[in-house]
Each structure stands twice: as structure tokens, then as C-alpha cells.
Amino acid sequence: MSVPDYMQCAEDHQTVLVVVQPVGIVPEDQFFKIYKRISSVSQVSIRDSQRLLYIRYRHHYLPENNEWGDFQTHRKVVGLISITTCASAKEWPQTAERFHAQKEVYSSTLYDSRLLVFGLQGDIAEQQRTDVAFYPSFEDCPDVEKRVDDFVESIFIVLESKRLDRATDKSGDKIPLLCVPFEKKDFVGLDTDSRHYKKRCQGRMRKHVGDLCLQAGMLQDALVHYHMAVELLRGVNDFLWLGAALEGLCSASVIFHYPGGTAGKTAGRKPSISQPADAGKRHRPGAQEVLIDPGALTANGISADTSTEIGRAKNCLSPEDIIEKYKEAISYYGKYKNAGVIELEACVKAVRVLAIQKRAREASEFLQNAVYINLGQLSEEEKIQRYSILSELYERIGFHRKSAFFKRVAAMQCVAPTIPEPGWRACYKLLLETLPGYSLSLDPKDFSKGTHRGWAAVQMRLLHELVYASRRMGNPALSVRHLSFLLQTMLDFLSDQEKKEVTQSLENYTSKCPGGMEVITLPDGLKLPPVAFTKLPIVRSVKLLNLPVSLRPHKVKGLLGQNMSTASPFIYSPIIMHNRGEERCKKIDFQWVQGDVCEVQLMVYNPMPYELRVENMGLLTSGVEFESLPAALSLPAESGLYPVTLVGVPRTAGNITVTGYHTSVFGVTSDCLLEGLSSVKTSGSLVEVIPSLPRLQLSTSLPRSAHTSQPTSKEELSSSVSVQLFNGETQQLTLTLENIGSEDIESLELTSKIVSTKEKVFGEFLSWELEDALSRLPLKSGQAVTLTVNIKVKLDFSGQESLLQDLNDDGLSVTGLPISSPLRQLLKPRPENKTFGSESGKAEYSHIKTLEAVLNFKYSGGAGKVEGYHRELSLGVHVDVEPSVFFTRVNTLPATSTRQCHLLLDIFNPTEHELSVSAENNQDLVLHASECQRMAIQVDKFDFESLPQPDQETARFTNPKQLEEERQYAQGSQINSKLGICWSIISFQRVHVWSKASVEGVLNQLVLEHLQLAPLQWDVLVNGKPCDCDVIADCKAGDAVALEVQLTNRSKNSVGPLALTVVPYQDFQNGVQNYDLGDAVTFIGSNTFFIDAVKPKESSVCVGALLFLYPGDFYLNIKFQDDSAGRELPLAWFTLPSVHIRALDAQPLAGA
Amino acid sequence: MAVCIAVIAKENYPLYIRSVPTQNELKFHYTVHTSLDVVEEKISAVGKSLGDQRELYLGLLYPTEDYKVYGYVTNSKVKFVIVVDSSNTSLRDNEIRSMFRKLHNSFTDVMCNPFHSPGNTIQSKAFDGIVSGMMVQTASTV
């Protein structure tokens, strides 16, 4: 016996073996259909007794194994059912003959046989024969089961008779020696009369009877017989049979303890409908304690003699004992080389029992033993079977890893090189079955959570084998899938060399069969989910990019921002809920525009030790129709983080969600969804797409600059221009606006803003006329308009005082008091030109100031305009302002007239060029580089009161400081326009262009006060002639000179009362003034005038008269009385002109 | 002595596995992997009967033709597996025990390292050293 039946289990000892075989030509499917129907009759309840007969059917059984039938009766073929087809009566004799020949094979053991003939009709079929049944066809055979039932019953009768025959054998009779095939020659010539021999015969026969009892359904009897056999055989050291007896004992006990069977569900018994009533009770614990009840035995119609032999001993083994006895039996079997199959089968049976008992460790020991049992040369097929069964048994005891191991070995055996036709399909199937044992699932999702933890080396090997097997199976799609999976999940464990190999073979495979994202379904229903290469390349972050500044849509937001979070009642909470999932769903607070290219930036990383070519990388989106523009990239080896920008164009408006990206690497296309990638950082993937807007392109006449705006400025610039100008210069900037989008531009606005300059700017920096451009709207696609913007830089022209200390040496000081000096001429420019020796001083003047402004174009059109969106295009204007002239110091000198004064300006030229400076009514002043000169300009005093006052409403809402500034600005510009100071650089091309210089910055409060007309205006009239400036009033000595002093009040309050005293004096022009003129000048009337209160905008006149007694030059000084309330008013208001009167001799007149 | 030493995490994935370089590494992977069946079985069996008082040393897990596989499990269910050559008969049970104890001590040191995050594979030179010491042929300390 060389072929073990791995499916055997302990309860098979209880069964009788029936072979079902085809005779002649029987279609296989029909045969198995009948076979199935036959084998459904697996247990038969015997009439008149409560016993059950179990039948084991085989359609293939080696006669060689049949020879062991005496050793264990369940190995004996006791029944034969032949199935045959017979078309005509002519064939019948031949068929019958064949049937007989077949019977011959098992003749030695056969109890009974049947022949089922299909297809034969006619006379022969009419015959009533017990051993032959005729059926017209395979379909028309309703009573097959019934036939089999009858057949089994007849077997039972034979069995029962044999049992009784053997059981009642008296010890005195000659008992034949039962033996196994290989023993036969050993017993030749043995003394058959020895006690030893007899005992051996007895023991073996007992064992045999035990077997028969077991088969006949008499469990208790069987146990008793087995016990006796064990005793007998132990005495004669007949180990092989002792083992068999022990095994029989075990089997019977197992059947008793585990009526459900040990074979597992595949070979499980039918739940016994017709089992004895006490069957259910067998489950109860302690059932093994049941003793032989002689009464019960007699009730079953069995002679009582067996029970008396055992007495009240325990006849059934406890579960622990079963294993012990199995061990013992196996150890006895192990003594015989030829009993390998028996030993192996016993091991398998024991393991099944242990599996039920859940004693896995002991079971594994049995299995371990089974592995080492050498059955001589096994065919490859047998090896596969053996490994498979080992795997199955390991699986049953819960050793999944071991099971997987053997399954894999079996799989490898299927394709062993010695096999002429390797069974790659079987191999693949077996390999798939090992996956759970290696805790490997083929779903890449299971590997996405963190680092892979498992037996990488083993798993990788398995995957490699799957790849190979599937390739040899001729299913390249499958091998691509497995290889992709290997690459994706085991990447961290692959060595550089392996990575190379795997990718190379992947590329080889995909050249024939590109990998995709579809689920592969295997014929047996297993689904292989798609593998997305999320690690080739690894994506670390996904960031949706806002549109470039110039293309961003803007919307006038409501008073309450939409982005105000209403999720929490707290304004601030230190606890931030970090919920990644939520973050992903979060809407990003910028918008994309329909029809415009939108970008998503990925930070990718190539983990491969060589260059990775990623083709057709694009975005996966949902929500809005999106045209993805795929990119191809090539990442260098171990690249580190590498930014990749994926672009696409949304074709409709709405909300778009970036759900992932797709790639094509090594010929495998993958869709990588972000939700499955926990390692990817993203700040949100949902963004709103608004309807399309036009696009405006801006080009300028000035060169573009690389100057970036100051980081503090909020808005980014789309472009910027830069220009270098001298302070005071003006430049024209021509802008060309072209519509490069598809929508019409329907609205355009332009604003400007000076950004964060510390310099004070005078005048309008940027100015333009937009009307012309606006008249061209709507601007169609491709059209352009031009626009001119004037850039005028006018910064502070004041210089630092400290540097000009040395110019101040002339002792001139600003005083508010009238200097009653004689004629004062305009100061001539100083002859000596002071230059600054020190370079540092010069450097301080030549440093360049910058001025930055932003021109902001707001435009809109198309569908986006309807939604209320517009776009902004901003142009940065960067001007480097070089200093041109500096007014380092300013002074005023009173002019002779109270309505005028002299403005003295120290002008410094910080440039390296020669400058010419001019002012209104003045000659040009030429300044050399770094030269400082003084310029005096005679100006009429200003009446600032006449400037428009800000109305009350605005004055209330603006702060006083601002109001003050505005006022100063207004004053400054008035002064400027009056002065008209211009400069030009002589050597430059723009020589003819006079650039304006302004003095606002240099004018301090004191100077301003001097330049202002006093609110009280005094007019002195001598003889009715106004006497101001240097006018010398002529009069005749001796004549009365009328003196009229008129006060006009321009201030807001009424002034007065005031008292004026007129004091005449003579100036000798040598510093001596003679006030003692009592005898030269006399007053007609009082020399003191009294002016009553003068209301605003009114005037009052005092009239007096003088009489000069001698000719000569006289001066009149009009003084205020000290006791006046006028002290409260500033002194400068009371600047009365000094009156110069020349009294002439009356003679010449008389002479005339 | 030992031809393969492995540390296996609570969740039965390898934290550390090293075998003598001369032989097929994959074979030891298989050996250790399948031995886990026995380890699990032993743990569950012990857990039922003894409860808290547990012998950490599991003894011989199973013998194969060429090797003997010994197991040891810490209270935190981390398993140590040592595979020794079957031909090495001089090795007594006590020696195996002390090897495991040494291994356990060294493993504890690894766990004490604040820079080691539990659950990751062991990459410690000290641990490597101990393991190498056990794998060398000449038994000096054990």
C-alpha cells in the first residue's frame, strides 16, 4: 500500500467501502451525476434495529489497498456498483462480461455487487434481476437511491452474518491468522501450534471482530473487542496489529465522543435523522464514563459473553486517552517501514481529532511527525497532494502561517522543473490561497496607513512568485497588476538593485499590456483592486494656487465678510481642532476663473535610485467640467522635494474639488486619490470657479523694473516701471492696455496710490486723463487703448540747516519788527562762493530718495461682471528721485513797503552738473556743482485770508492737524505759484525744460508770518498821497502837511481802541537819530491819534496835520501808546510804514 | 551558536531579524514566521491556565531537520525567537534561557531610548552588538 488517503478520518473506521465504477464507455459527467446520487445514500438505517450503516463511496480504489482489508476492514471493498451504458441487446453479453471481470478485481473481499445499465430497453431489460438494474436513460432513473438502499441492506446482512460468525468463534476452534500483505512471507514455516501463535491469532481476530462491530454499528461491542485485542496483542508483542487495535479503540471512542465527525465540514456527516434516540446524550460531559450495561447489550440482541469478559471496566477512552493511544499506535506503526501509509493516515486522523479538541500544539507535533514519514518515491502529484493536505490540517489547527508555508510549497511543487507540464494555473491558485497566511491582502488600501508592518521579505517573495506564475499562465494583465502592487507596497524594502529589476520587468510587461485602473476579476471571483502608484513619485503636499495677482477676481464684499467664521461663538480660542478631513473639505478663500489656466502645485519626491519618468501627469477633479493639461516630468534620482505644477482650465463655473492626480509610470496609469493618501498635506481642495472675465495686458513706454515693491504693501504688483528723475522733474508715461482675453472689457477704472513713502510729496504725483480711454469701451478682444500718465516728482527742497551755518554769518536775522533802516537794496549774490570741502557733507545731499506709487486698473466684463466680479491690474511706479536744488535756508527781509518783503533763499546745488535757477521777475542764477548761493526775491505779501476756507462740515470731521496741513499746503502752493522758481541742468538735453522747484518745505511758521499781509492794514497818506515804500513825500516848509492814517481791519475780530503817537525824527545816516525836533516840526493839533474800536472789514481814519518849519529830510515814526489793549495782538500787525518827508524850502517855490 | 535571532512585535511583524550571513536569509524568515504559530498557540494556552504568572521562556517551539527554534515572549507580547543549529547538541536549555534574558535586557535598553519610537524596527548598534555576540561560534560568556 503506497498511496495514502489523506482525507481519512477516525469515523471512516465505521464505514463500509463501496466502489462505484463505470464499465465500458460512460460519459464522465453522466457518471458523476449518478455517482453523486449514489453517494447521497451515505447512511442507511437498518430495519428492525436502531443501528446505522455508514457507507463510504469511492470511484477509484487501488486493489493494492484492498489487500489491507483484513488489517482494517474499512479498507476492504465490500460493495461494487458498476455503471454502464448499453445501447442494444447485442451489446449486453459483452457488458455483463465486463461487469464480471470488474467484480473479479475485488472478488476476495466483495460482499455484493450491482450493475446499473442505462439505455437498454427490450426483453433483457424486462428481466427481474437483483444484481442488475435497467434504466432507459440517465435522466430516467428515479429509483437509483432506492436500489442503493436495498444494496446497502444486503451488504449489511452479509456484514452482520460475518460479525456474528466471527464473534461467536469459540477459542477452541482453529482461528486463522489474519495478516497484512507484507507479513505473509514472514509466517511461512512458523509453528502454528504454539501458544504464542494462537494468542496472536486470537488477538488479531478480536481486533477484526471489533472492526466489524464498529462497521455494523455496535459501538460498545467494538470497544470491548478492541480492549481485548489490545490485551492479547500486547502479550505477544505483535506491534503492528497492536497499533491497529489501539487505533480501532481510538476510532470507536472518537465516534462516541464526537458524533458530529472530525472531518470538518467538507466531509461532514449528515445530521443523523435516524440515529438512536440516545445519540444526543452523547455530548454530555463525562459520557466517556459510560460503562457497559449488560442489559443494554442483550437488548441489542448480542450474546452477553463479551461483556462478561470486561466486567465493569471503562471501555471508552477519555479524550486525553485517545491522543495517548494514537501516539502509542503511531509509534508501533513506525516500527514497520511498509506501514508508512497506515502511520501517515493515523497521524492525519489524530490531527483531526486534536483539531476538534483544540489542542493545536499536540496536533502540530503529530503533523511534524507526519512530515517525516517516508513513503518512498512519491510522484509529483502525490507530493502536491501531501503538501496541500498538510496545509489544510495546519489551517484547521489554527497554524495559518505554517499552513501558508505548506501551501506555497505545494504551489511550487506544481511547477517543479521535473514536471513536464507545469501547472501554472494550479500554482497560481494555491499561491493566492497562501495570502492570508502571510497577512497579505492584494488591496493597496490596506497598505496606505502608515509604514508597512509585516514580513516583507517573505511577502515580497510571494509576490514575485505570483507575478511569475501569472506570467506563465499567460495573463500579462495579472502580472502587471501584481508587479505594480509589489512595487507600490514593498518599495521601502526593495534594495536599489531590486527596484531596478522590478521596474525593468514591469516596463517589459507593460509594453505588451499596459496597466490600468480597472479591477481585475479572477475566474474564481477574486477581485484584484487597482494599484495606484502613490509612491512613484511620492507626493508630499498638494496646494491649489491662486491665480496670478493680475488675474484674480475681486468682488465688492458686503459689510460683514463672508469668511467670518460662525462655527464658534468664541472670537479666539487657543484650542484648534486639528481635523485633517475637515481641512480637506474646507473651501479655499480664493476663486478660479472659468476659462483661465489654474494651477495646482504638488511637492513630489522620487524615492527611486534612478531617474523617474512620469508621463501624463494631470489633475483629477470633480464638480466642474475641467480640462486637465497633463504634464510629463522627469525626476532625478532621490530628488528630494521637487515642485511640480499641474495645470488645467475649468470650462464651467461652480465649485471644483481637486480629488487627486493621475500619472503614468512605467506604463502603468494610476489614479491617486487624495483621500487615500494620509501623508499628503493639503490646505483644502475645494475652490469656487466664477464665470469668465476679460484679461488686460499692460505695456508701458518706460522700461520695466525688477524692483519689487516694499513687502509691507498689501497688494502685489503685476508689473512695475522705474524711472530716475531729478526732484521737480516731470515725465510722461504712456500705457498701452490691450484686451488679450476672450471677453469684452466693459468697464475700466483707474486709481493711484502712493505707497509707504516717508518723503513728503508736494503736488500731484501721478495724473492722467481717462476719458479718452473710456470712450473706447467696450474693448473687444485683441483691441488696445493708450493712456498717458504724467509723473511729477516734487519732494521737499529743503536742506539741513546745520550744513549751512557758515552761510549765516552775515548776521541777518528774521525779525518781525520793521527795521527802520534807510533804503535797502536787493542783496546782491555773495561774491565768494562757498563750496563744501567735505565729501561726506555732499554725500548727504546727493542721496537718492525713492518714491513709489501704484496705478490700479479695475476692469470687468463678460459673465463675471454680471456676477459682480472684476479684475485688478496694478502697475507699480518706482521713481528714484535725485536731488536737484536745495533751499538750505530761508529768510525774509522786510521790504520798504509793508505790502512787500524780500525772500532770501540759500540755494544749494547737490548735483554734479551746473544748474541754472530762475524765479519770477528775477534773473537766472547759475550754480556750479556743490555750490551754494543766496537768491533774493522780492514778493508781494500774501493775503492768505482770501484762500478758500474749508466748509464747516468737513472741518468738523477732519482732525485739526490735518486741517492745519491742508492750510499750509494751500499757502505753500500759493507762494510757489507766485515765486515760480525753476531750475534746469544746463548740460543736459532737457536743458530747455525748466523744472519747477517749490519752497513749501522750507517755509517755517515765522517766515510765513512775514510773508503774510497783516490783518491790520495801515495806510499813511501825506497830503492825500499814499506814503509807502520808498516814496518820499515832498512838502514845503511852512505849509501844513495833512497826515492821514487809515486802519483797515481785515481780521475777524474788532480791534481797538488804539492810540497812535507820531514822532518825527531826523536820521543823520551815521547811526545818530535826532528826536529833538521840537523847534523844527510842530503839530497842528494833537500829535496823538485815537482810534476807536474797528469792527472786522471796516476801516477808520485819523487825520492830523504837521508843519515843518525848516526844510530838510524828516522821518515820521508812528508809535503806539503803551497803555493800549493792542498788546494782545501780535506786534507784526502794527507794522506801520515809516514816513519819509522832505520839506523843501518855500523859496524856490516862491521864486517859481 | 545561534544562526538566527529575531524580535517580533506584539502585532507579529518583525522588529528585527538577523541570521548568519552565509545562509539563505529567506529561509530563516520562513522559519521564524511559521514558528509564530506555535508561539501564539503557546501564549494562548498559557494565558488560559496561569493568568498573570507567566513564564516568559517558551522553550523549544519546534525542531526542524536542521534547526531548533526557541521562543520567548515578554509581558508586552513582544516575541524573541532564536534559531540554533540542531547539530549543536552542547547547548543546554539553561544557556538558551540566559541568551533570551540577555536579549530581553538589551531590548529593554532599546526601548528606553527616547529617540526610539516603539513599533519601528530596531536600529541600535548596542543591540546589534549583543546579537552578534550570540551569533558567533565561540561561546565565551554564555
PDB file of C-alpha atoms in Angstrom, chain A residues 808-924:
ATOM      1  CA  ASN A 808      24.664 132.507   8.084  1.00  0.00           C
ATOM      2  CA  ASP A 809      27.500 134.757   9.023  1.00  0.00           C
ATOM      3  CA  ASP A 810      26.077 137.912   7.670  1.00  0.00           C
ATOM      4  CA  GLY A 811      24.106 138.306  10.839  1.00  0.00           C
ATOM      5  CA  LEU A 812      20.827 138.642   9.101  1.00  0.00           C
ATOM      6  CA  SER A 813      18.068 137.570  11.293  1.00  0.00           C
ATOM      7  CA  VAL A 814      14.449 137.326  10.844  1.00  0.00           C
ATOM      8  CA  THR A 815      12.690 139.802  12.902  1.00  0.00           C
ATOM      9  CA  GLY A 816       9.185 140.838  12.821  1.00  0.00           C
ATOM     10  CA  LEU A 817       9.944 144.337  13.682  1.00  0.00           C
ATOM     11  CA  PRO A 818      10.313 146.829  10.999  1.00  0.00           C
ATOM     12  CA  ILE A 819      13.827 147.796  10.531  1.00  0.00           C
ATOM     13  CA  SER A 820      13.717 151.445  10.077  1.00  0.00           C
ATOM     14  CA  SER A 821      16.745 151.486   8.001  1.00  0.00           C
ATOM     15  CA  PRO A 822      17.164 153.693   5.071  1.00  0.00           C
ATOM     16  CA  LEU A 823      16.953 152.369   1.555  1.00  0.00           C
ATOM     17  CA  ARG A 824      17.623 148.781   1.245  1.00  0.00           C
ATOM     18  CA  GLN A 825      18.699 147.353  -1.996  1.00  0.00           C
ATOM     19  CA  LEU A 826      18.239 143.821  -3.046  1.00  0.00           C
ATOM     20  CA  LEU A 827      21.035 141.876  -1.723  1.00  0.00           C
ATOM     21  CA  LYS A 828      23.482 141.022  -4.371  1.00  0.00           C
ATOM     22  CA  PRO A 829      24.620 137.468  -4.618  1.00  0.00           C
ATOM     23  CA  ARG A 830      27.529 136.955  -2.418  1.00  0.00           C
ATOM     24  CA  PRO A 831      30.689 137.250  -4.324  1.00  0.00           C
ATOM     25  CA  GLU A 832      32.502 134.493  -2.588  1.00  0.00           C
ATOM     26  CA  ASN A 833      31.134 131.054  -3.399  1.00  0.00           C
ATOM     27  CA  LYS A 834      31.440 128.669  -0.646  1.00  0.00           C
ATOM     28  CA  THR A 835      31.934 125.094  -1.620  1.00  0.00           C
ATOM     29  CA  PHE A 836      31.766 122.197   0.628  1.00  0.00           C
ATOM     30  CA  GLY A 837      35.073 120.615   1.109  1.00  0.00           C
ATOM     31  CA  SER A 838      33.987 117.540   2.859  1.00  0.00           C
ATOM     32  CA  GLU A 839      32.680 114.737   0.707  1.00  0.00           C
ATOM     33  CA  SER A 840      30.526 113.424   3.472  1.00  0.00           C
ATOM     34  CA  GLY A 841      28.541 116.568   3.541  1.00  0.00           C
ATOM     35  CA  LYS A 842      27.966 116.292  -0.129  1.00  0.00           C
ATOM     36  CA  ALA A 843      27.008 112.664   0.080  1.00  0.00           C
ATOM     37  CA  GLU A 844      24.289 113.551   2.438  1.00  0.00           C
ATOM     38  CA  TYR A 845      22.774 115.802  -0.120  1.00  0.00           C
ATOM     39  CA  SER A 846      23.175 113.553  -3.072  1.00  0.00           C
ATOM     40  CA  HIS A 847      21.415 110.546  -1.637  1.00  0.00           C
ATOM     41  CA  ILE A 848      18.570 109.332  -3.732  1.00  0.00           C
ATOM     42  CA  LYS A 849      15.110 109.194  -2.424  1.00  0.00           C
ATOM     43  CA  THR A 850      12.589 106.779  -3.773  1.00  0.00           C
ATOM     44  CA  LEU A 851       9.005 107.320  -4.454  1.00  0.00           C
ATOM     45  CA  GLU A 852       6.628 104.521  -5.157  1.00  0.00           C
ATOM     46  CA  ALA A 853       3.098 104.539  -6.290  1.00  0.00           C
ATOM     47  CA  VAL A 854       0.662 102.029  -7.622  1.00  0.00           C
ATOM     48  CA  LEU A 855      -1.580 102.593 -10.557  1.00  0.00           C
ATOM     49  CA  ASN A 856      -4.549 100.367 -10.147  1.00  0.00           C
ATOM     50  CA  PHE A 857      -6.734  99.415 -13.089  1.00  0.00           C
ATOM     51  CA  LYS A 858     -10.054  97.863 -12.267  1.00  0.00           C
ATOM     52  CA  TYR A 859     -11.771  96.276 -15.187  1.00  0.00           C
ATOM     53  CA  SER A 860     -14.516  93.860 -15.772  1.00  0.00           C
ATOM     54  CA  GLY A 861     -16.704  92.370 -18.423  1.00  0.00           C
ATOM     55  CA  GLY A 862     -18.450  89.273 -19.629  1.00  0.00           C
ATOM     56  CA  ALA A 863     -20.330  86.865 -17.423  1.00  0.00           C
ATOM     57  CA  GLY A 864     -18.092  87.613 -14.484  1.00  0.00           C
ATOM     58  CA  LYS A 865     -19.225  91.211 -14.450  1.00  0.00           C
ATOM     59  CA  VAL A 866     -22.801  90.098 -14.107  1.00  0.00           C
ATOM     60  CA  GLU A 867     -21.797  88.197 -11.012  1.00  0.00           C
ATOM     61  CA  GLY A 868     -20.152  91.308  -9.655  1.00  0.00           C
ATOM     62  CA  TYR A 869     -16.550  90.359 -10.172  1.00  0.00           C
ATOM     63  CA  HIS A 870     -13.837  92.488 -11.574  1.00  0.00           C
ATOM     64  CA  ARG A 871     -10.134  92.201 -12.047  1.00  0.00           C
ATOM     65  CA  GLU A 872      -7.405  94.459 -10.921  1.00  0.00           C
ATOM     66  CA  LEU A 873      -4.211  95.153 -12.702  1.00  0.00           C
ATOM     67  CA  SER A 874      -1.726  97.172 -10.828  1.00  0.00           C
ATOM     68  CA  LEU A 875       1.322  98.875 -12.142  1.00  0.00           C
ATOM     69  CA  GLY A 876       3.977  99.890  -9.736  1.00  0.00           C
ATOM     70  CA  VAL A 877       5.693 103.154 -10.476  1.00  0.00           C
ATOM     71  CA  HIS A 878       9.033 103.410  -8.894  1.00  0.00           C
ATOM     72  CA  VAL A 879      10.815 106.687  -9.092  1.00  0.00           C
ATOM     73  CA  ASP A 880      14.287 107.329  -7.844  1.00  0.00           C
ATOM     74  CA  VAL A 881      14.399 110.986  -7.070  1.00  0.00           C
ATOM     75  CA  GLU A 882      17.757 112.598  -7.276  1.00  0.00           C
ATOM     76  CA  PRO A 883      18.091 115.859  -5.506  1.00  0.00           C
ATOM     77  CA  SER A 884      18.177 118.849  -7.799  1.00  0.00           C
ATOM     78  CA  VAL A 885      18.319 122.015  -5.762  1.00  0.00           C
ATOM     79  CA  PHE A 886      18.139 122.556  -2.088  1.00  0.00           C
ATOM     80  CA  PHE A 887      16.861 125.545  -0.275  1.00  0.00           C
ATOM     81  CA  THR A 888      19.071 125.280   2.649  1.00  0.00           C
ATOM     82  CA  ARG A 889      17.848 128.348   4.417  1.00  0.00           C
ATOM     83  CA  VAL A 890      15.127 130.832   4.007  1.00  0.00           C
ATOM     84  CA  ASN A 891      14.855 134.280   5.391  1.00  0.00           C
ATOM     85  CA  THR A 892      12.691 137.250   4.897  1.00  0.00           C
ATOM     86  CA  LEU A 893      13.695 140.797   4.900  1.00  0.00           C
ATOM     87  CA  PRO A 894      11.105 143.458   5.098  1.00  0.00           C
ATOM     88  CA  ALA A 895      10.932 145.495   2.032  1.00  0.00           C
ATOM     89  CA  THR A 896      10.463 149.155   2.151  1.00  0.00           C
ATOM     90  CA  SER A 897       6.822 148.696   1.532  1.00  0.00           C
ATOM     91  CA  THR A 898       4.805 146.979   4.151  1.00  0.00           C
ATOM     92  CA  ARG A 899       2.990 145.172   1.371  1.00  0.00           C
ATOM     93  CA  GLN A 900       6.113 143.546   0.180  1.00  0.00           C
ATOM     94  CA  CYS A 901       9.030 141.722   1.547  1.00  0.00           C
ATOM     95  CA  HIS A 902      12.197 140.052   0.399  1.00  0.00           C
ATOM     96  CA  LEU A 903      12.501 136.315   0.485  1.00  0.00           C
ATOM     97  CA  LEU A 904      16.064 135.178   0.801  1.00  0.00           C
ATOM     98  CA  LEU A 905      16.780 131.651  -0.319  1.00  0.00           C
ATOM     99  CA  ASP A 906      20.092 129.913   0.097  1.00  0.00           C
ATOM    100  CA  ILE A 907      20.140 127.546  -2.840  1.00  0.00           C
ATOM    101  CA  PHE A 908      22.498 124.637  -2.914  1.00  0.00           C
ATOM    102  CA  ASN A 909      23.288 122.543  -5.924  1.00  0.00           C
ATOM    103  CA  PRO A 910      23.964 118.965  -4.831  1.00  0.00           C
ATOM    104  CA  THR A 911      24.254 117.608  -8.346  1.00  0.00           C
ATOM    105  CA  GLU A 912      27.390 117.208 -10.313  1.00  0.00           C
ATOM    106  CA  HIS A 913      26.049 119.427 -13.026  1.00  0.00           C
ATOM    107  CA  GLU A 914      25.790 123.091 -13.482  1.00  0.00           C
ATOM    108  CA  LEU A 915      22.404 124.338 -12.612  1.00  0.00           C
ATOM    109  CA  SER A 916      20.579 127.441 -13.552  1.00  0.00           C
ATOM    110  CA  VAL A 917      17.880 128.642 -11.273  1.00  0.00           C
ATOM    111  CA  SER A 918      15.349 131.270 -12.119  1.00  0.00           C
ATOM    112  CA  ALA A 919      12.457 132.855 -10.386  1.00  0.00           C
ATOM    113  CA  GLU A 920       9.639 135.105 -11.360  1.00  0.00           C
ATOM    114  CA  ASN A 921      10.847 138.593 -12.128  1.00  0.00           C
ATOM    115  CA  ASN A 922      14.319 137.593 -11.447  1.00  0.00           C
ATOM    116  CA  GLN A 923      17.478 136.913 -13.237  1.00  0.00           C
ATOM    117  CA  ASP A 924      18.883 133.426 -13.629  1.00  0.00           C
TER     118      ASP A 924
END
